[in-house]
Amino acid sequence: MQVSPRMALILTICLASLSAVSVGQHSMSSSEQELFNSINRERQAHGLPALKWSNALAVAARKHATAMARQESLSHQFPGEASLPGRAHQAGAHFVSLSENVAEGADASLIHAQFVKSPKHHANILDTDMNSIGVGVVERNGQLFAVEDFSKAN
């Protein structure tokens, strides 16, 4: 079957549109990008390799950030909500181990500063066993609710 140049152009445009829709579902917000970059700069400053972005972990993180924003409260798990491993598994993540940072703040740089000042959160950022991350940020009433889900992916 021979395809005319016009038909080839139409097919190319359709495929490009479908790709854009699929990529858009997993694109990072500017706050998520800022936190991801800040985490990797912090790791590199300590001689550690950068974490790889995980779309599955980002889906889990965004879902939990949405729950925190709805509740206007910080928690690693709300009543009736799946645990961190359950959320990650439901989102399609494959992992050996997981950890999570949660925070609320006016902007991503302040949230990252909170994480760095907290020994437990900073330890999650610098954990040498972790190799992947997904970040979710949701805004409500001028506040950002942020979730960083780290994993040792398998």
PDB file of C-alpha atoms in Angstrom:
ATOM      1  CA  MET A   1       0.000   0.000   0.000  1.00  0.00           C
ATOM      2  CA  GLN A   2       1.347   3.375  -0.970  1.00  0.00           C
ATOM      3  CA  VAL A   3       0.694   6.380   1.255  1.00  0.00           C
ATOM      4  CA  SER A   4       0.380   9.808  -0.294  1.00  0.00           C
ATOM      5  CA  PRO A   5       2.558  12.623   1.087  1.00  0.00           C
ATOM      6  CA  ARG A   6      -0.588  14.298   2.424  1.00  0.00           C
ATOM      7  CA  MET A   7      -1.677  11.105   4.232  1.00  0.00           C
ATOM      8  CA  ALA A   8       1.856  10.670   5.634  1.00  0.00           C
ATOM      9  CA  LEU A   9       1.708  14.225   6.994  1.00  0.00           C
ATOM     10  CA  ILE A  10      -1.699  13.606   8.591  1.00  0.00           C
ATOM     11  CA  LEU A  11      -0.431  10.375  10.205  1.00  0.00           C
ATOM     12  CA  THR A  12       2.666  12.161  11.503  1.00  0.00           C
ATOM     13  CA  ILE A  13       0.541  14.927  13.044  1.00  0.00           C
ATOM     14  CA  CYS A  14      -1.779  12.359  14.668  1.00  0.00           C
ATOM     15  CA  LEU A  15       1.128  10.400  16.134  1.00  0.00           C
ATOM     16  CA  ALA A  16       2.761  13.583  17.422  1.00  0.00           C
ATOM     17  CA  SER A  17      -0.523  14.589  19.073  1.00  0.00           C
ATOM     18  CA  LEU A  18      -0.865  11.211  20.760  1.00  0.00           C
ATOM     19  CA  SER A  19       2.734  11.410  22.010  1.00  0.00           C
ATOM     20  CA  ALA A  20       2.133  14.868  23.422  1.00  0.00           C
ATOM     21  CA  VAL A  21      -0.943  13.661  25.312  1.00  0.00           C
ATOM     22  CA  SER A  22       0.928  10.692  26.740  1.00  0.00           C
ATOM     23  CA  VAL A  23       3.958  12.792  27.745  1.00  0.00           C
ATOM     24  CA  GLY A  24       1.727  15.504  29.226  1.00  0.00           C
ATOM     25  CA  GLN A  25       0.243  13.050  31.686  1.00  0.00           C
ATOM     26  CA  HIS A  26       3.690  12.557  33.198  1.00  0.00           C
ATOM     27  CA  SER A  27       5.234  15.997  32.784  1.00  0.00           C
ATOM     28  CA  MET A  28       6.659  17.660  35.862  1.00  0.00           C
ATOM     29  CA  SER A  29       5.307  20.912  37.229  1.00  0.00           C
ATOM     30  CA  SER A  30       7.883  23.655  37.783  1.00  0.00           C
ATOM     31  CA  SER A  31       7.814  22.979  41.555  1.00  0.00           C
ATOM     32  CA  GLU A  32       8.316  19.246  41.009  1.00  0.00           C
ATOM     33  CA  GLN A  33      11.196  19.988  38.611  1.00  0.00           C
ATOM     34  CA  GLU A  34      12.768  22.364  41.141  1.00  0.00           C
ATOM     35  CA  LEU A  35      12.607  19.781  43.946  1.00  0.00           C
ATOM     36  CA  PHE A  36      13.966  17.030  41.669  1.00  0.00           C
ATOM     37  CA  ASN A  37      16.889  19.246  40.596  1.00  0.00           C
ATOM     38  CA  SER A  38      17.562  20.377  44.180  1.00  0.00           C
ATOM     39  CA  ILE A  39      17.677  16.782  45.407  1.00  0.00           C
ATOM     40  CA  ASN A  40      20.153  15.774  42.727  1.00  0.00           C
ATOM     41  CA  ARG A  41      22.335  18.855  43.374  1.00  0.00           C
ATOM     42  CA  GLU A  42      22.366  17.934  47.082  1.00  0.00           C
ATOM     43  CA  ARG A  43      23.336  14.334  46.278  1.00  0.00           C
ATOM     44  CA  GLN A  44      26.052  15.427  43.862  1.00  0.00           C
ATOM     45  CA  ALA A  45      27.443  17.866  46.461  1.00  0.00           C
ATOM     46  CA  HIS A  46      27.931  14.805  48.688  1.00  0.00           C
ATOM     47  CA  GLY A  47      29.547  12.731  45.926  1.00  0.00           C
ATOM     48  CA  LEU A  48      26.440  10.632  45.259  1.00  0.00           C
ATOM     49  CA  PRO A  49      24.939   9.748  41.887  1.00  0.00           C
ATOM     50  CA  ALA A  50      21.823  11.530  40.704  1.00  0.00           C
ATOM     51  CA  LEU A  51      18.468   9.822  41.155  1.00  0.00           C
ATOM     52  CA  LYS A  52      16.520   8.790  38.051  1.00  0.00           C
ATOM     53  CA  TRP A  53      13.004  10.137  37.560  1.00  0.00           C
ATOM     54  CA  SER A  54      10.258   7.533  37.958  1.00  0.00           C
ATOM     55  CA  ASN A  55       6.895   8.342  36.391  1.00  0.00           C
ATOM     56  CA  ALA A  56       5.251   5.616  38.492  1.00  0.00           C
ATOM     57  CA  LEU A  57       6.601   7.081  41.745  1.00  0.00           C
ATOM     58  CA  ALA A  58       5.543  10.553  40.592  1.00  0.00           C
ATOM     59  CA  VAL A  59       1.989   9.299  40.075  1.00  0.00           C
ATOM     60  CA  ALA A  60       1.998   7.860  43.622  1.00  0.00           C
ATOM     61  CA  ALA A  61       3.534  11.049  45.044  1.00  0.00           C
ATOM     62  CA  ARG A  62       1.013  13.311  43.286  1.00  0.00           C
ATOM     63  CA  LYS A  63      -1.870  11.186  44.500  1.00  0.00           C
ATOM     64  CA  HIS A  64      -0.649  11.426  48.090  1.00  0.00           C
ATOM     65  CA  ALA A  65       0.114  15.172  47.760  1.00  0.00           C
ATOM     66  CA  THR A  66      -3.488  15.599  46.573  1.00  0.00           C
ATOM     67  CA  ALA A  67      -4.734  13.755  49.678  1.00  0.00           C
ATOM     68  CA  MET A  68      -2.602  15.983  51.933  1.00  0.00           C
ATOM     69  CA  ALA A  69      -3.867  19.127  50.198  1.00  0.00           C
ATOM     70  CA  ARG A  70      -7.462  17.947  50.527  1.00  0.00           C
ATOM     71  CA  GLN A  71      -6.930  17.295  54.252  1.00  0.00           C
ATOM     72  CA  GLU A  72      -4.736  20.408  54.616  1.00  0.00           C
ATOM     73  CA  SER A  73      -2.506  18.225  56.747  1.00  0.00           C
ATOM     74  CA  LEU A  74       0.790  16.370  56.515  1.00  0.00           C
ATOM     75  CA  SER A  75       0.853  12.621  56.961  1.00  0.00           C
ATOM     76  CA  HIS A  76       2.543   9.592  55.438  1.00  0.00           C
ATOM     77  CA  GLN A  77      -0.828   7.816  55.403  1.00  0.00           C
ATOM     78  CA  PHE A  78      -4.401   8.937  55.973  1.00  0.00           C
ATOM     79  CA  PRO A  79      -7.188   6.654  57.225  1.00  0.00           C
ATOM     80  CA  GLY A  80      -8.482   4.569  54.340  1.00  0.00           C
ATOM     81  CA  GLU A  81      -5.467   5.385  52.165  1.00  0.00           C
ATOM     82  CA  ALA A  82      -3.009   2.746  50.980  1.00  0.00           C
ATOM     83  CA  SER A  83       0.423   2.655  52.611  1.00  0.00           C
ATOM     84  CA  LEU A  84       3.468   3.974  50.736  1.00  0.00           C
ATOM     85  CA  PRO A  85       4.300   0.517  49.300  1.00  0.00           C
ATOM     86  CA  GLY A  86       0.642   0.058  48.336  1.00  0.00           C
ATOM     87  CA  ARG A  87       0.475   3.462  46.622  1.00  0.00           C
ATOM     88  CA  ALA A  88       3.734   2.833  44.756  1.00  0.00           C
ATOM     89  CA  HIS A  89       2.628  -0.639  43.689  1.00  0.00           C
ATOM     90  CA  GLN A  90      -0.782   0.654  42.520  1.00  0.00           C
ATOM     91  CA  ALA A  91       1.011   3.281  40.415  1.00  0.00           C
ATOM     92  CA  GLY A  92       3.114   0.580  38.733  1.00  0.00           C
ATOM     93  CA  ALA A  93       6.439   1.090  40.515  1.00  0.00           C
ATOM     94  CA  HIS A  94       8.776  -1.886  40.901  1.00  0.00           C
ATOM     95  CA  PHE A  95      10.990  -1.555  43.949  1.00  0.00           C
ATOM     96  CA  VAL A  96      13.099  -3.299  46.556  1.00  0.00           C
ATOM     97  CA  SER A  97      12.762  -0.518  49.143  1.00  0.00           C
ATOM     98  CA  LEU A  98      11.031   2.843  49.548  1.00  0.00           C
ATOM     99  CA  SER A  99      11.160   5.997  51.639  1.00  0.00           C
ATOM    100  CA  GLU A 100       9.167   9.208  51.617  1.00  0.00           C
ATOM    101  CA  ASN A 101       9.485  12.877  52.489  1.00  0.00           C
ATOM    102  CA  VAL A 102       6.389  15.041  52.977  1.00  0.00           C
ATOM    103  CA  ALA A 103       6.218  18.781  53.610  1.00  0.00           C
ATOM    104  CA  GLU A 104       4.145  21.916  53.212  1.00  0.00           C
ATOM    105  CA  GLY A 105       5.477  25.327  52.324  1.00  0.00           C
ATOM    106  CA  ALA A 106       5.102  28.517  50.344  1.00  0.00           C
ATOM    107  CA  ASP A 107       7.429  27.420  47.532  1.00  0.00           C
ATOM    108  CA  ALA A 108       9.700  24.580  46.420  1.00  0.00           C
ATOM    109  CA  SER A 109      12.946  26.193  47.591  1.00  0.00           C
ATOM    110  CA  LEU A 110      11.596  26.604  51.140  1.00  0.00           C
ATOM    111  CA  ILE A 111      10.339  23.014  51.127  1.00  0.00           C
ATOM    112  CA  HIS A 112      13.747  21.741  50.014  1.00  0.00           C
ATOM    113  CA  ALA A 113      15.429  23.811  52.755  1.00  0.00           C
ATOM    114  CA  GLN A 114      13.091  22.173  55.326  1.00  0.00           C
ATOM    115  CA  PHE A 115      14.088  18.723  54.076  1.00  0.00           C
ATOM    116  CA  VAL A 116      17.812  19.511  54.232  1.00  0.00           C
ATOM    117  CA  LYS A 117      17.510  20.849  57.814  1.00  0.00           C
ATOM    118  CA  SER A 118      15.661  17.728  59.008  1.00  0.00           C
ATOM    119  CA  PRO A 119      18.074  14.846  59.749  1.00  0.00           C
ATOM    120  CA  LYS A 120      15.563  12.123  58.751  1.00  0.00           C
ATOM    121  CA  HIS A 121      14.468  13.842  55.540  1.00  0.00           C
ATOM    122  CA  HIS A 122      18.047  14.703  54.608  1.00  0.00           C
ATOM    123  CA  ALA A 123      19.019  11.059  55.197  1.00  0.00           C
ATOM    124  CA  ASN A 124      16.350  10.018  52.680  1.00  0.00           C
ATOM    125  CA  ILE A 125      17.789  12.444  50.117  1.00  0.00           C
ATOM    126  CA  LEU A 126      21.319  11.106  50.665  1.00  0.00           C
ATOM    127  CA  ASP A 127      20.408   7.407  50.962  1.00  0.00           C
ATOM    128  CA  THR A 128      22.992   5.534  48.867  1.00  0.00           C
ATOM    129  CA  ASP A 129      20.617   2.589  48.369  1.00  0.00           C
ATOM    130  CA  MET A 130      18.053   4.691  46.508  1.00  0.00           C
ATOM    131  CA  ASN A 131      18.319   5.173  42.760  1.00  0.00           C
ATOM    132  CA  SER A 132      14.901   6.533  41.681  1.00  0.00           C
ATOM    133  CA  ILE A 133      12.499   9.264  42.708  1.00  0.00           C
ATOM    134  CA  GLY A 134       9.080  10.648  41.927  1.00  0.00           C
ATOM    135  CA  VAL A 135       7.941  14.031  43.218  1.00  0.00           C
ATOM    136  CA  GLY A 136       4.399  15.304  43.572  1.00  0.00           C
ATOM    137  CA  VAL A 137       3.402  18.868  44.419  1.00  0.00           C
ATOM    138  CA  VAL A 138      -0.163  20.125  44.815  1.00  0.00           C
ATOM    139  CA  GLU A 139      -1.177  23.701  45.653  1.00  0.00           C
ATOM    140  CA  ARG A 140      -4.074  24.596  47.916  1.00  0.00           C
ATOM    141  CA  ASN A 141      -4.872  28.050  49.286  1.00  0.00           C
ATOM    142  CA  GLY A 142      -1.413  29.352  48.393  1.00  0.00           C
ATOM    143  CA  GLN A 143       0.431  26.500  50.098  1.00  0.00           C
ATOM    144  CA  LEU A 144       2.308  23.711  48.350  1.00  0.00           C
ATOM    145  CA  PHE A 145       1.954  20.151  49.602  1.00  0.00           C
ATOM    146  CA  ALA A 146       4.987  18.142  48.483  1.00  0.00           C
ATOM    147  CA  VAL A 147       5.759  14.442  48.462  1.00  0.00           C
ATOM    148  CA  GLU A 148       9.111  12.921  47.497  1.00  0.00           C
ATOM    149  CA  ASP A 149       8.962   9.140  47.003  1.00  0.00           C
ATOM    150  CA  PHE A 150      12.382   7.466  46.806  1.00  0.00           C
ATOM    151  CA  SER A 151      13.006   3.882  45.742  1.00  0.00           C
ATOM    152  CA  LYS A 152      15.620   1.325  45.090  1.00  0.00           C
ATOM    153  CA  ALA A 153      14.125   0.176  41.799  1.00  0.00           C
ATOM    154  CA  ASN A 154      14.409  -3.412  40.686  1.00  0.00           C
TER     155      ASN A 154
END
